[in-house]
Structure formats: structure tokens, C-alpha cells
Short mmCIF file of C-alpha atoms in Angstrom, two decimals:
data_model
loop_
_atom_site.label_atom_id
_atom_site.label_comp_id
_atom_site.label_asym_id
_atom_site.label_seq_id
_atom_site.Cartn_x
_atom_site.Cartn_y
_atom_site.Cartn_z
CA MET A 1 1.59 1.31 -6.54
CA PHE A 2 4.46 3.85 -6.71
CA GLN A 3 7.72 2.41 -8.23
CA PHE A 4 10.50 3.25 -5.64
CA GLU A 5 12.75 0.65 -8.47
CA LYS A 6 12.65 4.03 -10.80
CA LEU A 7 13.78 6.11 -7.89
CA SER A 8 17.12 6.51 -6.31
CA VAL A 9 19.09 9.52 -4.54
CA ASN A 10 21.46 10.03 -7.38
CA GLN A 11 18.08 11.30 -9.44
CA ILE A 12 17.12 13.50 -6.78
CA LEU A 13 20.51 15.02 -6.34
CA VAL A 14 20.59 15.62 -9.70
CA PHE A 15 16.89 17.54 -9.73
CA SER A 16 18.23 19.57 -6.73
CA GLU A 17 21.55 20.70 -8.76
CA ILE A 18 19.06 21.64 -11.65
CA VAL A 19 16.68 23.46 -9.39
CA ASN A 20 19.12 25.07 -7.64
CA GLU A 21 21.34 26.59 -10.52
CA SER A 22 17.99 27.62 -12.47
CA SER A 23 15.45 30.36 -12.39
CA LEU A 24 12.94 28.86 -14.81
CA PHE A 25 10.87 26.33 -13.41
CA GLN A 26 9.06 25.66 -16.34
CA LYS A 27 8.66 21.65 -16.48
CA GLU A 28 9.87 20.72 -19.98
CA PHE A 29 12.95 23.12 -19.22
CA VAL A 30 13.64 21.21 -15.83
CA GLU A 31 13.42 17.93 -17.76
CA LYS A 32 15.44 18.35 -20.38
CA ARG A 33 18.60 19.59 -18.48
CA TYR A 34 17.54 16.51 -15.87
CA LEU A 35 17.62 13.87 -18.56
CA ARG A 36 20.84 14.42 -19.51
CA ASN A 37 22.58 13.17 -16.91
CA SER A 38 19.68 11.12 -14.97
CA GLN A 39 16.38 8.91 -15.78
CA ASN A 40 13.18 8.35 -14.44
CA PHE A 41 12.17 12.10 -14.20
CA GLY A 42 8.48 11.64 -13.88
CA GLU A 43 8.92 9.27 -10.64
CA THR A 44 11.16 11.37 -8.97
CA VAL A 45 9.06 14.94 -9.67
CA GLU A 46 5.96 11.94 -8.43
CA PHE A 47 7.85 11.15 -5.39
CA LEU A 48 8.69 15.19 -4.53
CA GLN A 49 5.25 15.73 -4.78
CA GLU A 50 4.16 13.15 -2.58
CA LEU A 51 6.16 14.42 0.08
CA ASN A 52 5.12 17.87 -0.25
CA LEU A 53 8.26 19.69 -1.35
CA ILE A 54 6.95 20.62 -4.54
CA LYS A 55 4.11 21.24 -6.54
CA ILE A 56 3.22 20.81 -10.14
CA SER A 57 0.96 24.25 -11.09
CA GLU A 58 0.44 25.23 -15.06
CA ASN A 59 3.39 23.34 -15.95
CA ASN A 60 5.58 25.02 -13.71
CA ILE A 61 7.63 23.50 -10.58
CA ILE A 62 6.88 25.13 -7.29
CA LEU A 63 9.50 24.81 -4.51
CA LYS A 64 7.88 24.44 -1.41
CA PRO A 65 9.40 26.58 1.65
CA LYS A 66 11.19 23.33 3.08
CA TYR A 67 12.73 22.34 -0.22
CA LYS A 68 13.78 25.53 -0.36
CA ARG A 69 15.71 26.08 2.93
CA PHE A 70 17.15 22.71 2.07
CA LEU A 71 18.41 24.09 -1.12
CA GLU A 72 20.18 27.04 0.78
CA ASP A 73 22.27 24.35 2.71
CA PHE A 74 22.58 22.28 -0.80
CA LYS A 75 24.43 25.47 -2.25
CA GLY A 76 28.40 24.64 -1.66
CA ALA A 77 27.93 21.60 -0.05
CA HIS A 78 31.20 19.88 0.45
CA LYS A 79 28.58 16.48 0.32
CA PRO A 80 25.63 17.12 -1.45
CA ARG A 81 24.97 13.62 -1.40
CA GLU A 82 25.31 13.30 2.31
CA ILE A 83 22.85 15.98 2.84
CA THR A 84 20.52 14.92 0.25
CA LYS A 85 20.25 11.51 1.68
CA GLU A 86 19.09 13.06 4.99
CA PHE A 87 17.31 15.15 3.67
CA ILE A 88 15.03 12.82 2.52
CA LEU A 89 15.17 10.03 4.83
CA ASN A 90 13.89 12.80 7.37
CA SER A 91 10.92 13.77 4.69
CA PHE A 92 10.37 9.92 3.89
CA ILE A 93 10.20 8.67 7.21
CA ASN A 94 10.30 11.58 10.00
CA HIS A 95 6.50 13.11 8.69
CA LYS A 96 3.04 11.23 7.67
CA THR A 97 3.04 10.95 3.82
CA PRO A 98 1.46 9.11 1.49
CA PHE A 99 3.98 6.52 1.70
CA SER A 100 3.86 6.20 5.22
CA GLU A 101 1.05 3.08 5.70
CA TYR A 102 3.07 1.12 3.09
CA LEU A 103 6.17 1.98 4.74
CA GLY A 104 4.70 0.88 8.13
CA LYS A 105 3.57 -2.66 6.79
CA PHE A 106 7.26 -3.15 5.67
CA PHE A 107 8.67 -2.06 8.88
CA SER A 108 6.37 -4.17 10.46
CA HIS A 109 8.49 -7.13 9.80
CA PHE A 110 11.47 -6.01 11.74
CA HIS A 111 12.39 -7.38 15.10
CA LEU A 112 15.00 -6.81 17.37
CA LYS A 113 17.56 -9.20 17.25
CA ASP A 114 21.67 -8.82 18.83
CA LYS A 115 20.85 -5.24 19.35
CA HIS A 116 19.26 -4.69 16.17
CA TYR A 117 16.16 -4.89 14.01
CA GLU A 118 16.31 -7.47 11.00
CA PHE A 119 13.65 -9.23 9.01
CA THR A 120 14.22 -12.37 6.94
CA PRO A 121 11.37 -12.15 3.85
CA SER A 122 10.09 -14.62 2.57
CA VAL A 123 10.27 -14.97 -1.89
CA SER A 124 7.18 -13.22 -2.04
CA GLU A 125 7.98 -10.65 0.38
CA ARG A 126 11.23 -10.06 -1.41
CA LEU A 127 9.06 -9.38 -4.60
CA LYS A 128 6.67 -7.45 -2.75
CA TYR A 129 8.94 -4.87 -1.38
CA SER A 130 11.92 -5.16 -3.93
CA GLY A 131 11.95 -1.26 -4.86
CA LEU A 132 11.46 -0.03 -1.55
CA ARG A 133 13.95 -1.91 -0.12
CA ASN A 134 16.66 -1.02 -2.82
CA PHE A 135 15.93 2.25 -2.23
CA LEU A 136 16.82 2.30 1.42
CA ILE A 137 19.50 0.56 1.37
CA ASP A 138 20.59 3.32 -1.51
CA LEU A 139 19.45 5.83 1.28
CA GLU A 140 21.93 3.81 3.62
CA PHE A 141 19.14 3.01 6.06
CA LEU A 142 19.58 -0.79 5.79
CA TYR A 143 21.82 -3.75 4.49
CA LEU A 144 21.76 -7.03 3.82
CA ASP A 145 23.74 -9.55 5.84
CA SER A 146 26.46 -11.53 4.15
CA THR A 147 24.19 -14.06 3.27
CA GLU A 148 21.67 -11.93 1.47
CA THR A 149 18.89 -13.25 3.36
CA LYS A 150 18.08 -11.02 5.96
CA TYR A 151 17.48 -6.96 6.14
CA ILE A 152 19.24 -5.10 8.78
CA ILE A 153 18.77 -1.51 9.56
CA ALA A 154 21.63 0.47 9.62
CA GLU A 155 22.70 1.35 13.34
CA ALA A 156 22.66 4.45 12.96
CA TYR A 157 19.27 4.48 11.78
CA SER A 158 17.96 2.26 14.85
CA PRO A 159 16.65 5.24 16.84
CA THR A 160 14.56 6.98 13.58
CA TYR A 161 13.31 3.40 12.90
CA ALA A 162 12.17 3.38 16.85
CA ALA A 163 10.93 6.92 16.61
CA PHE A 164 8.63 5.95 13.43
CA LYS A 165 7.65 2.74 15.03
CA GLN A 166 6.18 5.15 18.16
CA SER A 167 4.88 7.62 16.25
CA ASN A 168 2.60 5.04 14.42
CA GLN A 169 1.55 4.40 18.09
CA VAL A 170 -2.46 4.83 18.74
CA SER A 171 -4.76 5.43 21.75
CA PRO A 172 -7.55 3.51 22.36
CA GLU A 173 -9.86 6.64 21.05
CA GLU A 174 -7.58 6.95 18.38
CA PHE A 175 -8.10 3.28 17.51
CA LEU A 176 -11.86 3.83 17.90
CA ARG A 177 -12.03 6.71 15.58
CA ALA A 178 -10.02 4.79 13.30
CA GLN A 179 -12.30 1.60 12.90
CA GLN A 180 -15.41 4.03 12.96
CA ARG A 181 -13.56 5.45 9.69
CA LYS A 182 -12.63 2.05 8.23
CA ASP A 183 -16.19 1.24 9.02
CA GLU A 184 -17.61 4.42 6.73
CA ILE A 185 -14.88 3.72 4.12
CA GLY A 186 -16.09 -0.01 3.84
CA LYS A 187 -19.39 1.13 2.97
CA ALA A 188 -18.74 3.68 0.73
CA ALA A 189 -16.46 1.50 -1.33
CA GLU A 190 -19.70 -1.08 -0.97
CA ILE A 191 -22.43 1.62 -2.32
CA GLN A 192 -19.76 2.14 -5.00
CA ILE A 193 -19.58 -1.26 -6.43
CA ILE A 194 -23.20 -1.44 -6.12
CA LYS A 195 -23.35 1.10 -8.70
CA TYR A 196 -20.42 -0.51 -10.88
CA GLU A 197 -22.66 -3.85 -11.12
CA LYS A 198 -25.65 -1.74 -12.17
CA GLU A 199 -23.61 0.05 -15.02
CA ARG A 200 -22.17 -3.71 -15.71
CA LEU A 201 -25.67 -5.04 -15.93
CA SER A 202 -27.33 -2.11 -17.49
CA GLN A 203 -28.25 -4.12 -20.29
CA LEU A 204 -30.05 -6.81 -18.11
CA PRO A 205 -32.41 -4.58 -15.87
CA ASP A 206 -34.45 -7.30 -14.44
CA LEU A 207 -31.31 -8.21 -13.16
CA VAL A 208 -29.86 -5.18 -12.15
CA LYS A 209 -33.20 -4.85 -9.97
CA ARG A 210 -32.32 -8.35 -7.74
CA ILE A 211 -28.99 -6.72 -7.43
CA GLU A 212 -28.55 -7.05 -3.20
CA HIS A 213 -26.57 -5.03 -0.69
CA THR A 214 -26.11 -8.08 1.25
CA ALA A 215 -24.31 -6.33 4.05
CA LEU A 216 -26.84 -4.12 5.11
CA ARG A 217 -28.99 -7.37 6.80
CA ASP A 218 -26.41 -10.12 7.20
CA VAL A 219 -23.00 -9.15 8.58
CA SER A 220 -22.31 -12.86 9.06
CA ALA A 221 -23.04 -13.60 5.50
CA GLY A 222 -19.12 -13.94 4.35
CA TYR A 223 -19.58 -11.48 1.23
CA ASP A 224 -21.15 -7.87 1.26
CA ILE A 225 -23.43 -7.95 -2.66
CA LYS A 226 -24.81 -10.55 -4.38
CA SER A 227 -25.21 -9.46 -7.74
CA PHE A 228 -25.62 -11.79 -10.99
CA ASP A 229 -22.48 -12.83 -14.10
CA GLY A 230 -24.72 -11.91 -16.68
CA LYS A 231 -24.99 -15.53 -17.91
CA LEU A 232 -26.98 -18.52 -17.56
CA GLY A 233 -26.08 -21.46 -15.86
CA GLU A 234 -26.86 -25.18 -16.99
CA ASP A 235 -29.90 -24.85 -15.06
CA GLY A 236 -31.50 -22.21 -17.27
CA ASN A 237 -31.11 -19.60 -14.24
CA PRO A 238 -29.04 -16.73 -13.87
CA ILE A 239 -25.41 -17.31 -12.55
CA GLN A 240 -25.32 -15.33 -9.04
CA ARG A 241 -21.91 -13.58 -8.03
CA TYR A 242 -21.08 -13.30 -4.21
CA ILE A 243 -19.02 -10.00 -3.65
CA GLU A 244 -16.92 -9.28 -1.18
CA VAL A 245 -15.76 -5.56 -0.95
CA LYS A 246 -12.43 -4.58 0.11
CA ALA A 247 -11.60 -0.79 -0.12
CA VAL A 248 -7.32 -0.96 0.09
CA SER A 249 -4.44 1.00 -0.37
CA SER A 250 -3.35 1.73 -4.07
CA GLN A 251 0.29 1.19 -2.66
CA ASP A 252 0.08 -2.45 -2.01
CA TYR A 253 -3.76 -3.67 -2.27
CA GLY A 254 -3.70 -4.55 1.37
CA PHE A 255 -6.55 -6.71 2.68
CA ASN A 256 -8.10 -8.14 6.24
CA TRP A 257 -9.34 -11.60 5.15
CA THR A 258 -11.43 -13.12 7.90
CA ARG A 259 -11.75 -17.06 8.21
CA ASN A 260 -15.98 -16.54 7.79
CA GLU A 261 -14.92 -15.22 4.32
CA VAL A 262 -12.32 -17.74 3.35
CA GLU A 263 -14.85 -19.88 4.24
CA LYS A 264 -17.36 -18.87 1.84
CA SER A 265 -14.99 -18.25 -0.76
CA GLU A 266 -14.02 -22.27 -0.38
CA TYR A 267 -18.22 -22.75 -0.44
CA TYR A 268 -19.11 -20.63 -3.43
CA ASN A 269 -15.76 -21.47 -5.68
CA GLN A 270 -16.11 -19.75 -9.07
CA ASP A 271 -18.99 -17.63 -8.41
CA TYR A 272 -17.26 -16.02 -5.70
CA TYR A 273 -15.43 -12.80 -6.07
CA LEU A 274 -13.22 -10.47 -4.39
CA TYR A 275 -13.44 -6.70 -5.41
CA LEU A 276 -10.28 -4.61 -4.63
CA LEU A 277 -11.24 -0.92 -4.45
CA PRO A 278 -8.44 1.62 -4.15
CA VAL A 279 -8.93 4.34 -2.08
CA VAL A 280 -7.91 8.02 -3.00
CA GLY A 281 -9.43 10.56 -0.55
CA LYS A 282 -12.09 10.75 1.73
CA ASN A 283 -14.92 8.25 0.19
CA ALA A 284 -13.08 8.69 -3.15
CA PHE A 285 -12.18 5.42 -4.95
CA ASP A 286 -9.83 4.75 -7.99
CA LEU A 287 -12.63 2.85 -10.21
CA LYS A 288 -10.02 2.55 -12.96
CA SER A 289 -8.03 0.33 -10.70
CA LEU A 290 -10.39 -1.74 -9.45
CA LYS A 291 -9.03 -5.51 -9.12
CA ILE A 292 -11.84 -8.14 -9.69
CA ILE A 293 -10.10 -11.59 -8.85
CA LYS A 294 -13.06 -14.55 -9.05
CA ASP A 295 -12.30 -17.59 -6.96
CA PRO A 296 -9.91 -15.87 -4.91
CA TYR A 297 -10.10 -19.32 -2.56
CA SER A 298 -7.72 -20.88 -5.32
CA ASN A 299 -6.17 -17.78 -6.56
CA ILE A 300 -4.75 -16.14 -3.77
CA TYR A 301 -5.72 -18.26 -0.69
CA GLU A 302 -4.05 -21.36 -1.88
CA GLN A 303 -1.43 -20.65 -4.39
CA GLY A 304 -1.56 -16.97 -4.65
CA SER A 305 2.36 -16.60 -5.11
CA GLU A 306 1.68 -12.83 -5.92
CA TRP A 307 0.11 -11.97 -2.79
CA ALA A 308 1.97 -12.27 0.71
CA ARG A 309 0.43 -13.72 3.71
CA THR A 310 0.83 -12.36 6.96
CA CYS A 311 -0.98 -13.76 10.16
CA GLU A 312 -1.60 -10.72 12.19
CA VAL A 313 -3.98 -12.98 14.72
CA LEU A 314 -4.11 -16.31 16.17
CA ALA A 315 -7.05 -17.74 17.82
CA PHE A 316 -6.07 -20.17 20.61
CA SER A 317 -8.55 -22.61 22.78
CA LEU A 318 -7.85 -24.85 25.73
CA THR A 319 -8.48 -28.85 24.19
CA ARG A 320 -9.04 -29.74 27.89
CA ASP A 321 -10.53 -28.93 31.42
CA TYR A 322 -7.24 -27.91 33.19
CA SER A 323 -9.44 -26.98 36.34
CA LYS A 324 -9.94 -30.03 37.22
CA GLU A 325 -6.46 -30.62 36.92
CA ASN A 326 -4.74 -28.54 39.47
CA SER A 327 -8.23 -28.58 41.95
#
């Protein structure tokens, strides 16, 4: 996940001043000058790369056309911080970037109240979004209320927020395509984890042969793969490992957990595992950042203080027959 807590408008301002005044764009040269007046050079460069404003090639910083146009306006500006802030806000919020999904999840918590958009976070949500929140406060996009318990989007940026929400709406056709793509990624993640399990148990070939891709034959099982711990249980048999695979964003490792999966995680207890595998491209995954969570029912569902729970779907059913009462 990108460390927004190590990012500020001032850092981007300092970087812009240096490249605007320089004819030499060698990374080491720019970094040396930058660190005289600011900090977190790596995070600043990474952020600008993710916004497609610069590119690093053979240790040189290449300025993209959009950033070059900004620097032209930046020269001799009376309020350089103001135009930097507006430029970054536009690049960060009004365009699709690798941060859009994470930003969308954060914005989904805001609701219109008394003519402004606000969000009252839980303790875990405060921790989860603290870096992003502070950066958006630095950009003056949002602010804290007088009690410092609510996040409020500045009135001047309410249209920007509304436009972001509108741009993230999807048609039924787009939704179906996204679901199909999600299913494809999920299946590819399962195959990746089967390879991982075979490698993990490579010293136990008899167990490798018995690894099962359960999801291919039973989607109601509540887990995707049946593997093994690699140790023997009290009964002398290999301890089984019931694995639910989730292809996740590297930003926050967010995942959806069905009621059936939660119930199976409770049932299998210590033998149930969540494998959270970050997606980094088309059917490409960051295996080094794989998170393996044993007994997620106890460690996430019951007391997962590190994990923010969001109820996206609520199920309702009638408890009595109203048709007879109204006949």
C-alpha cells in the first residue's frame, strides 16, 4: 500500500521547483538537491509516477507532457502552492490512476448532510485511512469538524467529489464485464496458490498429489483449495488446510467474505486459511506480498482490530405472512 503519510503538497512543490530550474534530470542530482529542503524523495517520485506525470528511465527523470505544461504555468507563479495543489487534486481525483479504487472506497463512506458531504469514521477506519485523510487535508480538499470526529469535504470541492462518484458509476454491461473479469482474476489467483502450495510441500510429494482445487467441482464448499499443513495430527494423519483465496488490491488488501465462507471458517477453525494475494496486472500477482491468515474467524471476524468491516449487502425476509392480514 502506498504510504500517503509520507506525502505532502510541500514535497511536490519542492520537487517541481527543482526540475523547473534544472537542465539536468539525473535522479541522483535531483534527489540531492531535493533533500536539502524536503524529505521522502522516494515516495514523492513514486506518487508522481503513479499519476503518470514523470517516468524513471535508466536513472533519469523524464517529464510527461501534462507535467511539462504544468511547469510552464508554475514559472513565476505568484502562488505556487495554490497552483500545485489544484494540479495535484485534478491529477489525483479527476483521472483514473492506480489510487482510484482506494480513493473510491474512502469516498464511499461520505454522505450528504446539511448541504455538505461528511464521514464519521470508526477507530479502525481512522487508522486505515489516516494517511490518505491527512494528504487530502493538506490539499484542503477536506477538513475535520470542530470535534475532530467527522471528515467534511470542503464546499468548493463538493462538485469535484460528485463528479468522481458519477464517473465511477457503471452500466449493467460494464458491471457484467467487470464481474467476468473478477471471476477470471479469482480463478488465476487460485491457480497461482495451487502452484505455491505444491512448492511449499515439495518435500512431501505424496501430499502434493493430493492437493485439490475444490472450487472447480463445488462452489458451495466455502473454500477454494484443500491442501495440507505438512504436519501430522494426533490421529497420525496429515493435517488438512482449507484455503479460501482472495485476489486483492495491494493498497488495502480489501476482500468480500460470504456468509458461507465465514461459517466454514468458524467450522474448520485452526485448519481454515485466508490467502490474500495482491493483483499487480493482468493475471499477474505479487506473491512476495501474499498474506496468509490462519483461523480468520478468530483473527478477523471476531476481533480483527486491524481490519475495517463494511456491510455492503443486507439480507431481509418476512417473519410472518402479511398477505393473510391484508386480505
